[in-house]
Tab-separated table of N, CA and C in Angstrom:
chain	number	residue	atom	x	y	z
G	26	UNK	N	-38.972	25.871	57.382
G	26	UNK	CA	-39.850	26.368	56.338
G	26	UNK	C	-39.175	27.474	55.536
G	27	UNK	N	-38.273	28.240	56.184
G	27	UNK	CA	-37.573	29.301	55.470
G	27	UNK	C	-36.681	28.722	54.375
G	28	UNK	N	-36.173	27.520	54.601
G	28	UNK	CA	-35.286	26.864	53.649
G	28	UNK	C	-36.054	26.258	52.483
G	29	UNK	N	-37.317	25.909	52.688
G	29	UNK	CA	-38.107	25.182	51.693
G	29	UNK	C	-38.393	26.022	50.449
G	30	UNK	N	-38.767	27.278	50.623
G	30	UNK	CA	-39.151	28.122	49.491
G	30	UNK	C	-37.975	28.407	48.543
G	31	UNK	N	-36.798	28.832	49.050
G	31	UNK	CA	-35.674	29.038	48.122
G	31	UNK	C	-35.234	27.751	47.435
G	32	UNK	N	-35.301	26.631	48.149
G	32	UNK	CA	-34.940	25.355	47.541
G	32	UNK	C	-35.894	25.010	46.408
G	33	UNK	N	-37.188	25.252	46.605
G	33	UNK	CA	-38.184	24.981	45.576
G	33	UNK	C	-37.933	25.845	44.339
G	34	UNK	N	-37.634	27.116	44.523
G	34	UNK	CA	-37.353	28.016	43.399
G	34	UNK	C	-36.102	27.553	42.652
G	35	UNK	N	-35.070	27.167	43.389
G	35	UNK	CA	-33.842	26.680	42.767
G	35	UNK	C	-34.092	25.413	41.958
G	36	UNK	N	-34.885	24.493	42.483
G	36	UNK	CA	-35.187	23.256	41.764
G	36	UNK	C	-35.982	23.521	40.491
G	37	UNK	N	-36.910	24.470	40.531
G	37	UNK	CA	-37.689	24.809	39.340
G	37	UNK	C	-36.780	25.410	38.261
G	38	UNK	N	-35.881	26.306	38.643
G	38	UNK	CA	-34.945	26.882	37.676
G	38	UNK	C	-34.011	25.820	37.113
G	39	UNK	N	-33.523	24.947	37.967
G	39	UNK	CA	-32.638	23.875	37.528
G	39	UNK	C	-33.347	22.929	36.570
G	40	UNK	N	-34.608	22.662	36.834
G	40	UNK	CA	-35.390	21.797	35.953
G	40	UNK	C	-35.483	22.400	34.554
G	41	UNK	N	-35.705	23.700	34.466
G	41	UNK	CA	-35.783	24.361	33.163
G	41	UNK	C	-34.474	24.281	32.398
G	42	UNK	N	-33.363	24.446	33.097
G	42	UNK	CA	-32.052	24.360	32.452
G	42	UNK	C	-31.787	22.938	31.970
G	43	UNK	N	-32.095	21.958	32.816
G	43	UNK	CA	-31.870	20.558	32.441
G	43	UNK	C	-32.736	20.186	31.246
G	44	UNK	N	-34.005	20.579	31.267
G	44	UNK	CA	-34.909	20.241	30.167
G	44	UNK	C	-34.436	20.865	28.864
G	45	UNK	N	-33.972	22.109	28.891
G	45	UNK	CA	-33.516	22.779	27.685
G	45	UNK	C	-32.265	22.104	27.130
G	46	UNK	N	-31.378	21.674	28.013
G	46	UNK	CA	-30.114	21.110	27.545
G	46	UNK	C	-30.274	19.725	26.944
G	47	UNK	N	-31.400	19.065	27.149
G	47	UNK	CA	-31.585	17.717	26.636
G	47	UNK	C	-32.058	17.689	25.192
G	48	UNK	N	-32.499	18.806	24.662
G	48	UNK	CA	-33.020	18.826	23.300
G	48	UNK	C	-31.873	19.096	22.338
G	49	UNK	N	-31.667	18.191	21.397
G	49	UNK	CA	-30.683	18.384	20.343
G	49	UNK	C	-31.425	18.990	19.159
G	50	UNK	N	-31.211	20.257	18.922
G	50	UNK	CA	-31.979	20.971	17.907
G	50	UNK	C	-31.495	20.707	16.482
G	51	UNK	N	-30.441	19.933	16.316
G	51	UNK	CA	-29.909	19.689	14.983
G	51	UNK	C	-30.481	18.430	14.338
G	52	UNK	N	-31.178	17.604	15.070
G	52	UNK	CA	-31.684	16.349	14.515
G	52	UNK	C	-33.198	16.379	14.402
G	53	UNK	N	-33.712	15.517	13.528
G	53	UNK	CA	-35.158	15.402	13.377
G	53	UNK	C	-35.736	14.346	14.304
G	54	UNK	N	-35.005	13.267	14.533
G	54	UNK	CA	-35.457	12.193	15.414
G	54	UNK	C	-34.641	12.252	16.701
G	55	UNK	N	-35.323	12.358	17.822
G	55	UNK	CA	-34.581	12.451	19.074
G	55	UNK	C	-35.455	12.046	20.257
G	56	UNK	N	-34.779	11.695	21.333
G	56	UNK	CA	-35.401	11.345	22.603
G	56	UNK	C	-35.296	12.541	23.536
G	57	UNK	N	-36.382	12.858	24.197
G	57	UNK	CA	-36.406	13.988	25.125
G	57	UNK	C	-36.905	13.497	26.482
G	58	UNK	N	-36.131	13.750	27.528
G	58	UNK	CA	-36.511	13.392	28.893
G	58	UNK	C	-36.720	14.685	29.660
G	59	UNK	N	-37.898	14.833	30.269
G	59	UNK	CA	-38.249	16.077	30.953
G	59	UNK	C	-38.692	15.795	32.383
G	60	UNK	N	-37.790	15.949	33.345
G	60	UNK	CA	-38.220	15.835	34.742
G	60	UNK	C	-38.881	17.132	35.181
G	61	UNK	N	-39.777	17.042	36.131
G	61	UNK	CA	-40.408	18.254	36.658
G	61	UNK	C	-40.673	18.072	38.144
G	62	UNK	N	-40.596	19.178	38.844
G	62	UNK	CA	-40.883	19.193	40.269
G	62	UNK	C	-41.508	20.540	40.580
G	63	UNK	N	-42.421	20.541	41.512
G	63	UNK	CA	-43.076	21.796	41.842
G	63	UNK	C	-43.944	21.674	43.073
G	64	UNK	N	-44.807	22.629	43.213
G	64	UNK	CA	-45.710	22.708	44.355
G	64	UNK	C	-47.128	22.731	43.818
G	65	UNK	N	-47.967	21.837	44.315
G	65	UNK	CA	-49.347	21.725	43.846
G	65	UNK	C	-50.268	22.533	44.746
G	66	UNK	N	-51.104	23.365	44.140
G	66	UNK	CA	-52.153	24.087	44.851
G	66	UNK	C	-53.471	23.393	44.531
G	67	UNK	N	-53.952	22.524	45.435
G	67	UNK	CA	-55.142	21.729	45.115
G	67	UNK	C	-56.392	22.585	45.011
G	68	UNK	N	-57.296	22.127	44.164
G	68	UNK	CA	-58.581	22.819	44.015
G	68	UNK	C	-59.706	21.794	44.039
G	69	UNK	N	-59.778	21.052	45.137
G	69	UNK	CA	-60.868	20.094	45.305
G	69	UNK	C	-62.152	20.884	45.526
G	70	UNK	N	-63.117	20.706	44.664
G	70	UNK	CA	-64.396	21.401	44.806
G	70	UNK	C	-65.468	20.388	45.186
G	71	UNK	N	-65.274	19.754	46.332
G	71	UNK	CA	-66.276	18.817	46.811
G	71	UNK	C	-66.910	19.379	48.080
G	72	UNK	N	-67.960	18.764	48.508
G	72	UNK	CA	-68.723	19.282	49.638
G	72	UNK	C	-68.148	18.738	50.942
G	73	UNK	N	-67.039	19.292	51.371
G	73	UNK	CA	-66.416	18.906	52.635
G	73	UNK	C	-66.250	20.156	53.498
G	74	UNK	N	-67.304	20.517	54.236
G	74	UNK	CA	-67.211	21.723	55.056
G	74	UNK	C	-66.162	21.580	56.154
G	75	UNK	N	-65.497	22.668	56.452
G	75	UNK	CA	-64.486	22.760	57.503
G	75	UNK	C	-63.266	21.881	57.234
G	76	UNK	N	-63.003	21.580	55.978
G	76	UNK	CA	-61.780	20.861	55.623
G	76	UNK	C	-61.096	21.635	54.504
G	77	UNK	N	-59.871	22.053	54.772
G	77	UNK	CA	-59.044	22.717	53.765
G	77	UNK	C	-58.004	21.729	53.266
G	78	UNK	N	-57.665	21.846	52.001
G	78	UNK	CA	-56.644	20.985	51.418
G	78	UNK	C	-55.409	21.828	51.147
G	79	UNK	N	-54.334	21.503	51.843
G	79	UNK	CA	-53.085	22.238	51.704
G	79	UNK	C	-52.288	21.703	50.522
G	80	UNK	N	-51.466	22.563	49.976
G	80	UNK	CA	-50.633	22.178	48.851
G	80	UNK	C	-49.531	21.221	49.258
G	81	UNK	N	-48.821	20.729	48.267
G	81	UNK	CA	-47.733	19.801	48.544
G	81	UNK	C	-46.889	19.530	47.319
G	82	UNK	N	-46.040	18.549	47.447
G	82	UNK	CA	-45.083	18.184	46.410
G	82	UNK	C	-45.775	17.696	45.143
G	83	UNK	N	-45.256	18.144	44.020
G	83	UNK	CA	-45.682	17.648	42.716
G	83	UNK	C	-44.409	17.288	41.952
G	84	UNK	N	-44.315	16.044	41.494
G	84	UNK	CA	-43.132	15.594	40.766
G	84	UNK	C	-43.561	14.685	39.623
G	85	UNK	N	-42.768	14.676	38.582
G	85	UNK	CA	-43.096	13.813	37.456
G	85	UNK	C	-41.956	13.745	36.469
G	86	UNK	N	-42.148	12.878	35.492
G	86	UNK	CA	-41.166	12.743	34.422
G	86	UNK	C	-41.906	12.391	33.134
G	87	UNK	N	-41.435	12.957	32.038
G	87	UNK	CA	-41.952	12.644	30.704
G	87	UNK	C	-40.797	12.133	29.858
G	88	UNK	N	-41.065	11.100	29.107
G	88	UNK	CA	-40.097	10.583	28.142
G	88	UNK	C	-40.797	10.609	26.790
G	89	UNK	N	-40.240	11.379	25.859
G	89	UNK	CA	-40.853	11.571	24.547
G	89	UNK	C	-39.848	11.215	23.458
G	90	UNK	N	-40.342	10.584	22.390
G	90	UNK	CA	-39.513	10.343	21.211
G	90	UNK	C	-40.191	11.016	20.022
G	91	UNK	N	-39.403	11.818	19.296
G	91	UNK	CA	-39.933	12.569	18.157
G	91	UNK	C	-39.360	12.060	16.843
G	92	UNK	N	-40.242	11.978	15.843
G	92	UNK	CA	-39.872	11.771	14.451
G	92	UNK	C	-40.282	13.060	13.736
G	93	UNK	N	-39.326	13.954	13.597
G	93	UNK	CA	-39.560	15.272	13.032
G	93	UNK	C	-40.603	16.031	13.853
G	94	UNK	N	-41.836	16.166	13.395
G	94	UNK	CA	-42.832	16.990	14.098
G	94	UNK	C	-43.829	16.173	14.903
G	95	UNK	N	-43.802	14.859	14.781
G	95	UNK	CA	-44.745	14.011	15.515
G	95	UNK	C	-43.952	13.076	16.433
G	96	UNK	N	-44.568	12.723	17.546
G	96	UNK	CA	-43.879	11.849	18.486
G	96	UNK	C	-44.843	11.111	19.387
G	97	UNK	N	-44.276	10.348	20.281
G	97	UNK	CA	-45.052	9.619	21.278
G	97	UNK	C	-44.342	9.790	22.621
G	98	UNK	N	-45.133	9.842	23.682
G	98	UNK	CA	-44.531	10.051	24.988
G	98	UNK	C	-45.269	9.336	26.095
G	99	UNK	N	-44.555	9.148	27.196
G	99	UNK	CA	-45.160	8.592	28.403
G	99	UNK	C	-44.899	9.548	29.558
G	100	UNK	N	-45.838	9.596	30.476
G	100	UNK	CA	-45.749	10.461	31.652
G	100	UNK	C	-46.005	9.656	32.905
G	101	UNK	N	-45.333	10.052	33.976
G	101	UNK	CA	-45.624	9.565	35.318
G	101	UNK	C	-45.634	10.793	36.211
G	102	UNK	N	-46.718	10.982	36.955
G	102	UNK	CA	-46.851	12.132	37.844
G	102	UNK	C	-47.237	11.673	39.238
G	103	UNK	N	-46.689	12.357	40.245
G	103	UNK	CA	-46.958	12.071	41.652
G	103	UNK	C	-47.267	13.394	42.343
G	104	UNK	N	-48.375	13.428	43.076
G	104	UNK	CA	-48.766	14.642	43.799
G	104	UNK	C	-49.154	14.246	45.213
G	105	UNK	N	-48.661	14.991	46.202
G	105	UNK	CA	-48.949	14.718	47.610
G	105	UNK	C	-49.515	15.983	48.245
G	106	UNK	N	-50.726	15.888	48.805
G	106	UNK	CA	-51.373	16.994	49.506
G	106	UNK	C	-51.758	16.547	50.910
G	107	UNK	N	-52.141	17.512	51.741
G	107	UNK	CA	-52.571	17.165	53.095
G	107	UNK	C	-53.835	17.940	53.451
G	108	UNK	N	-54.844	17.235	53.984
G	108	UNK	CA	-56.056	17.915	54.433
G	108	UNK	C	-55.851	18.491	55.831
G	109	UNK	N	-56.654	19.484	56.152
G	109	UNK	CA	-56.582	20.110	57.474
G	109	UNK	C	-57.996	20.464	57.916
G	110	UNK	N	-58.355	20.022	59.104
G	110	UNK	CA	-59.670	20.365	59.625
G	110	UNK	C	-59.651	21.787	60.173
G	111	UNK	N	-60.691	22.537	59.869
G	111	UNK	CA	-60.809	23.921	60.347
G	111	UNK	C	-62.078	24.093	61.171
G	112	UNK	N	-62.565	22.987	61.714
G	112	UNK	CA	-63.800	23.040	62.492
G	112	UNK	C	-63.578	23.922	63.717
G	113	UNK	N	-64.455	24.902	63.967
G	113	UNK	CA	-64.271	25.804	65.111
G	113	UNK	C	-64.489	25.061	66.431
G	114	UNK	N	-63.553	25.219	67.359
G	114	UNK	CA	-63.637	24.494	68.630
G	114	UNK	C	-63.809	25.411	69.834
G	115	UNK	N	-63.826	26.698	69.639
G	115	UNK	CA	-63.985	27.622	70.768
G	115	UNK	C	-65.427	27.634	71.253
G	116	UNK	N	-65.608	27.395	72.544
G	116	UNK	CA	-66.929	27.496	73.164
G	116	UNK	C	-67.897	26.390	72.798
G	117	UNK	N	-67.423	25.252	72.327
G	117	UNK	CA	-68.319	24.154	71.974
G	117	UNK	C	-68.816	23.438	73.225
G	118	UNK	N	-70.098	23.100	73.204
G	118	UNK	CA	-70.665	22.309	74.298
G	118	UNK	C	-71.393	21.111	73.713
G	119	UNK	N	-71.422	20.032	74.488
G	119	UNK	CA	-72.099	18.808	74.082
G	119	UNK	C	-73.602	19.009	74.200
G	120	UNK	N	-74.375	18.064	73.651
G	120	UNK	CA	-75.834	18.178	73.700
G	120	UNK	C	-76.369	18.169	75.128
G	121	UNK	N	-75.608	17.644	76.110
G	121	UNK	CA	-76.059	17.651	77.506
G	121	UNK	C	-75.566	18.874	78.270
G	122	UNK	N	-74.894	19.800	77.585
G	122	UNK	CA	-74.461	21.048	78.198
G	122	UNK	C	-73.043	21.033	78.732
G	123	UNK	N	-72.348	19.903	78.676
G	123	UNK	CA	-70.969	19.864	79.173
G	123	UNK	C	-70.009	20.325	78.076
G	124	UNK	N	-68.988	21.028	78.511
G	124	UNK	CA	-68.023	21.603	77.569
G	124	UNK	C	-67.029	20.547	77.100
G	125	UNK	N	-66.604	20.682	75.850
G	125	UNK	CA	-65.547	19.811	75.338
G	125	UNK	C	-64.218	20.271	75.925
G	126	UNK	N	-63.456	19.320	76.453
G	126	UNK	CA	-62.177	19.696	77.063
G	126	UNK	C	-60.965	19.144	76.306
G	127	UNK	N	-61.176	18.227	75.378
G	127	UNK	CA	-60.061	17.744	74.556
G	127	UNK	C	-60.587	17.339	73.183
G	128	UNK	N	-59.688	17.388	72.235
G	128	UNK	CA	-60.052	17.079	70.857
G	128	UNK	C	-59.045	16.090	70.281
G	129	UNK	N	-59.539	15.171	69.479
G	129	UNK	CA	-58.700	14.193	68.799
G	129	UNK	C	-58.858	14.405	67.293
G	130	UNK	N	-57.766	14.738	66.636
G	130	UNK	CA	-57.790	15.026	65.203
G	130	UNK	C	-56.875	14.040	64.476
G	131	UNK	N	-57.397	13.419	63.425
G	131	UNK	CA	-56.617	12.537	62.556
G	131	UNK	C	-56.728	13.066	61.133
G	132	UNK	N	-55.578	13.325	60.514
G	132	UNK	CA	-55.549	13.847	59.144
G	132	UNK	C	-54.540	13.032	58.332
G	133	UNK	N	-55.026	12.277	57.350
G	133	UNK	CA	-54.158	11.457	56.498
G	133	UNK	C	-53.913	12.170	55.174
G	134	UNK	N	-52.686	12.143	54.706
G	134	UNK	CA	-52.323	12.797	53.452
G	134	UNK	C	-52.996	12.171	52.236
G	135	UNK	N	-53.088	12.951	51.173
G	135	UNK	CA	-53.686	12.514	49.910
G	135	UNK	C	-52.558	12.307	48.898
G	136	UNK	N	-52.587	11.165	48.227
G	136	UNK	CA	-51.602	10.856	47.195
G	136	UNK	C	-52.322	10.653	45.873
G	137	UNK	N	-51.860	11.377	44.845
G	137	UNK	CA	-52.417	11.212	43.502
G	137	UNK	C	-51.307	10.736	42.568
G	138	UNK	N	-51.610	9.715	41.771
G	138	UNK	CA	-50.665	9.173	40.796
G	138	UNK	C	-51.301	9.159	39.412
G	139	UNK	N	-50.477	9.371	38.389
G	139	UNK	CA	-50.954	9.287	37.013
G	139	UNK	C	-49.875	8.624	36.164
G	140	UNK	N	-50.293	7.651	35.345
G	140	UNK	CA	-49.438	7.007	34.355
G	140	UNK	C	-50.135	7.167	33.013
G	141	UNK	N	-49.454	7.758	32.035
G	141	UNK	CA	-50.122	7.982	30.758
G	141	UNK	C	-49.203	7.838	29.566
G	142	UNK	N	-49.827	7.636	28.408
G	142	UNK	CA	-49.121	7.525	27.138
G	142	UNK	C	-49.958	8.227	26.075
G	143	UNK	N	-49.279	8.806	25.091
G	143	UNK	CA	-50.039	9.464	24.042
G	143	UNK	C	-49.163	10.150	23.015
G	144	UNK	N	-49.820	10.762	22.019
G	144	UNK	CA	-49.092	11.411	20.927
G	144	UNK	C	-48.594	12.803	21.313
G	145	UNK	N	-47.543	13.222	20.627
G	145	UNK	CA	-46.983	14.566	20.755
G	145	UNK	C	-46.947	15.202	19.372
G	146	UNK	N	-47.152	16.497	19.341
G	146	UNK	CA	-47.018	17.257	18.106
G	146	UNK	C	-46.131	18.452	18.405
G	147	UNK	N	-45.253	18.784	17.458
G	147	UNK	CA	-44.263	19.812	17.712
G	147	UNK	C	-44.124	20.743	16.510
G	148	UNK	N	-43.972	22.019	16.799
G	148	UNK	CA	-43.630	22.996	15.768
G	148	UNK	C	-42.238	23.528	16.096
G	149	UNK	N	-41.338	23.500	15.112
G	149	UNK	CA	-40.014	24.103	15.259
G	149	UNK	C	-39.800	25.064	14.100
G	150	UNK	N	-39.291	26.253	14.388
G	150	UNK	CA	-39.047	27.202	13.304
G	150	UNK	C	-37.821	26.779	12.497
G	151	UNK	N	-37.568	27.464	11.399
G	151	UNK	CA	-36.494	27.070	10.481
G	151	UNK	C	-35.118	27.129	11.146
G	152	UNK	N	-34.895	28.084	12.026
G	152	UNK	CA	-33.604	28.199	12.719
G	152	UNK	C	-33.461	27.194	13.857
G	153	UNK	N	-34.551	26.559	14.190
G	153	UNK	CA	-34.611	25.576	15.279
G	153	UNK	C	-34.203	26.150	16.626
G	154	UNK	N	-34.460	27.434	16.807
G	154	UNK	CA	-34.212	28.031	18.111
G	154	UNK	C	-35.515	28.274	18.870
G	155	UNK	N	-36.620	27.806	18.308
G	155	UNK	CA	-37.919	27.891	18.979
G	155	UNK	C	-38.710	26.630	18.660
G	156	UNK	N	-39.323	26.070	19.674
G	156	UNK	CA	-40.229	24.942	19.449
G	156	UNK	C	-41.398	25.051	20.412
G	157	UNK	N	-42.548	24.624	19.935
G	157	UNK	CA	-43.758	24.558	20.758
G	157	UNK	C	-44.305	23.144	20.622
G	158	UNK	N	-44.748	22.588	21.741
G	158	UNK	CA	-45.226	21.210	21.750
G	158	UNK	C	-46.658	21.131	22.251
G	159	UNK	N	-47.375	20.156	21.721
G	159	UNK	CA	-48.699	19.795	22.227
G	159	UNK	C	-48.632	18.315	22.578
G	160	UNK	N	-48.847	18.004	23.851
G	160	UNK	CA	-48.800	16.619	24.325
G	160	UNK	C	-50.182	16.211	24.790
G	161	UNK	N	-50.604	15.045	24.381
G	161	UNK	CA	-51.894	14.504	24.808
G	161	UNK	C	-51.638	13.149	25.455
G	162	UNK	N	-52.283	12.902	26.600
G	162	UNK	CA	-52.047	11.653	27.319
G	162	UNK	C	-53.354	10.988	27.714
G	163	UNK	N	-53.356	9.680	27.605
G	163	UNK	CA	-54.437	8.834	28.100
G	163	UNK	C	-53.777	7.862	29.058
G	164	UNK	N	-54.411	7.641	30.223
G	164	UNK	CA	-53.759	6.742	31.156
G	164	UNK	C	-54.614	6.376	32.341
G	165	UNK	N	-53.949	5.935	33.367
G	165	UNK	CA	-54.588	5.522	34.606
G	165	UNK	C	-54.219	6.499	35.707
G	166	UNK	N	-55.194	6.799	36.550
G	166	UNK	CA	-54.960	7.707	37.664
G	166	UNK	C	-55.531	7.103	38.931
G	167	UNK	N	-54.967	7.516	40.043
G	167	UNK	CA	-55.510	7.088	41.331
G	167	UNK	C	-55.393	8.232	42.320
G	168	UNK	N	-56.308	8.251	43.255
G	168	UNK	CA	-56.276	9.198	44.358
G	168	UNK	C	-56.611	8.414	45.616
G	169	UNK	N	-55.719	8.498	46.595
G	169	UNK	CA	-55.885	7.721	47.821
G	169	UNK	C	-55.555	8.593	49.023
G	170	UNK	N	-56.237	8.320	50.130
G	170	UNK	CA	-55.980	9.039	51.374
G	170	UNK	C	-56.955	10.184	51.565
G	171	UNK	N	-56.631	11.068	52.480
G	171	UNK	CA	-57.457	12.236	52.738
G	171	UNK	C	-58.468	12.067	53.852
G	172	UNK	N	-58.355	10.983	54.621
G	172	UNK	CA	-59.303	10.766	55.717
G	172	UNK	C	-59.065	11.810	56.799
G	173	UNK	N	-60.158	12.451	57.232
G	173	UNK	CA	-60.105	13.448	58.296
G	173	UNK	C	-61.145	13.085	59.343
G	174	UNK	N	-60.704	12.987	60.579
G	174	UNK	CA	-61.604	12.705	61.694
G	174	UNK	C	-61.315	13.701	62.805
G	175	UNK	N	-62.352	14.381	63.266
G	175	UNK	CA	-62.218	15.371	64.332
G	175	UNK	C	-63.270	15.046	65.390
G	176	UNK	N	-62.816	14.624	66.562
G	176	UNK	CA	-63.715	14.256	67.654
G	176	UNK	C	-63.431	15.130	68.863
G	177	UNK	N	-64.478	15.377	69.628
G	177	UNK	CA	-64.342	16.117	70.875
G	177	UNK	C	-64.718	15.236	72.051
G	178	UNK	N	-64.060	15.458	73.194
G	178	UNK	CA	-64.343	14.690	74.406
G	178	UNK	C	-64.774	15.632	75.515
G	179	UNK	N	-65.746	15.177	76.293
G	179	UNK	CA	-66.223	15.953	77.438
G	179	UNK	C	-65.622	15.382	78.717
G	180	UNK	N	-65.922	16.009	79.851
G	180	UNK	CA	-65.398	15.563	81.144
G	180	UNK	C	-65.872	14.155	81.490
G	181	UNK	N	-67.059	13.774	81.034
G	181	UNK	CA	-67.560	12.434	81.335
G	181	UNK	C	-67.148	11.416	80.264
G	182	UNK	N	-66.083	11.727	79.507
G	182	UNK	CA	-65.455	10.821	78.536
G	182	UNK	C	-66.352	10.447	77.368
G	183	UNK	N	-67.256	11.283	76.991
G	183	UNK	CA	-68.078	11.035	75.816
G	183	UNK	C	-67.342	11.559	74.585
G	184	UNK	N	-67.068	10.674	73.620
G	184	UNK	CA	-66.451	11.089	72.357
G	184	UNK	C	-67.547	11.402	71.356
G	185	UNK	N	-67.508	12.598	70.818
G	185	UNK	CA	-68.522	13.043	69.869
G	185	UNK	C	-67.829	13.405	68.561
G	186	UNK	N	-68.232	12.780	67.435
G	186	UNK	CA	-67.656	13.181	66.150
G	186	UNK	C	-68.132	14.584	65.770
G	187	UNK	N	-67.184	15.461	65.471
G	187	UNK	CA	-67.514	16.836	65.097
G	187	UNK	C	-67.446	17.039	63.584
G	188	UNK	N	-66.452	16.440	62.949
G	188	UNK	CA	-66.288	16.570	61.502
G	188	UNK	C	-65.595	15.310	60.996
G	189	UNK	N	-66.042	14.818	59.838
G	189	UNK	CA	-65.472	13.576	59.312
G	189	UNK	C	-65.547	13.572	57.794
G	190	UNK	N	-64.482	13.091	57.182
G	190	UNK	CA	-64.461	12.817	55.745
G	190	UNK	C	-63.710	11.507	55.565
G	191	UNK	N	-64.329	10.548	54.892
G	191	UNK	CA	-63.759	9.204	54.767
G	191	UNK	C	-62.534	9.152	53.867
G	192	UNK	N	-62.275	10.191	53.101
G	192	UNK	CA	-61.126	10.188	52.209
G	192	UNK	C	-61.448	9.550	50.875
G	193	UNK	N	-60.394	9.207	50.146
G	193	UNK	CA	-60.533	8.693	48.790
G	193	UNK	C	-59.803	7.365	48.657
G	194	UNK	N	-60.333	6.501	47.835
G	194	UNK	CA	-59.673	5.262	47.447
G	194	UNK	C	-60.169	4.919	46.045
G	195	UNK	N	-59.704	5.701	45.073
G	195	UNK	CA	-60.201	5.600	43.708
G	195	UNK	C	-59.029	5.303	42.782
G	196	UNK	N	-59.209	4.373	41.886
G	196	UNK	CA	-58.200	4.124	40.871
G	196	UNK	C	-57.481	2.819	41.046
G	197	UNK	N	-56.221	2.824	40.684
G	197	UNK	CA	-55.404	1.611	40.656
G	197	UNK	C	-55.239	1.034	42.060
G	198	UNK	N	-55.109	-0.290	42.159
G	198	UNK	CA	-54.904	-0.893	43.487
G	198	UNK	C	-53.538	-0.611	44.040
């Protein structure tokens, strides 16, 4: 884990350098390829008590073609997160009074994909050393995974579901 954070920072800086070097500021019509990589901090605001969603990899690529100040682009984005059950297990007893002695936890990762296309608008100053872009995309998205199952077992082998979320299966097949 100590290696992951510096590597992520290095990749983000490298991405900025690569993206900047791909723009030819002397031409009006040009192709721009923008890879991106980062860390996603999910903000799922659904009613899933005792389930936290941890961050994960975010990667994507944009390919844009500009005719002076207007253009068209396509995007592909991939995001991977992982759910985590936080159901309290200290001192739990079954409805018959027997204590839970083992727990079975299943946590499946969440994958989000996006494919989009749309117009781009760009402002470049006269010296062409500054540009600002507005990109708009319409596309298809999917979210899959995220199943969380937390069961407790008692001495008499009774499995009791403590917390459950069926996950997601929305979007493209």
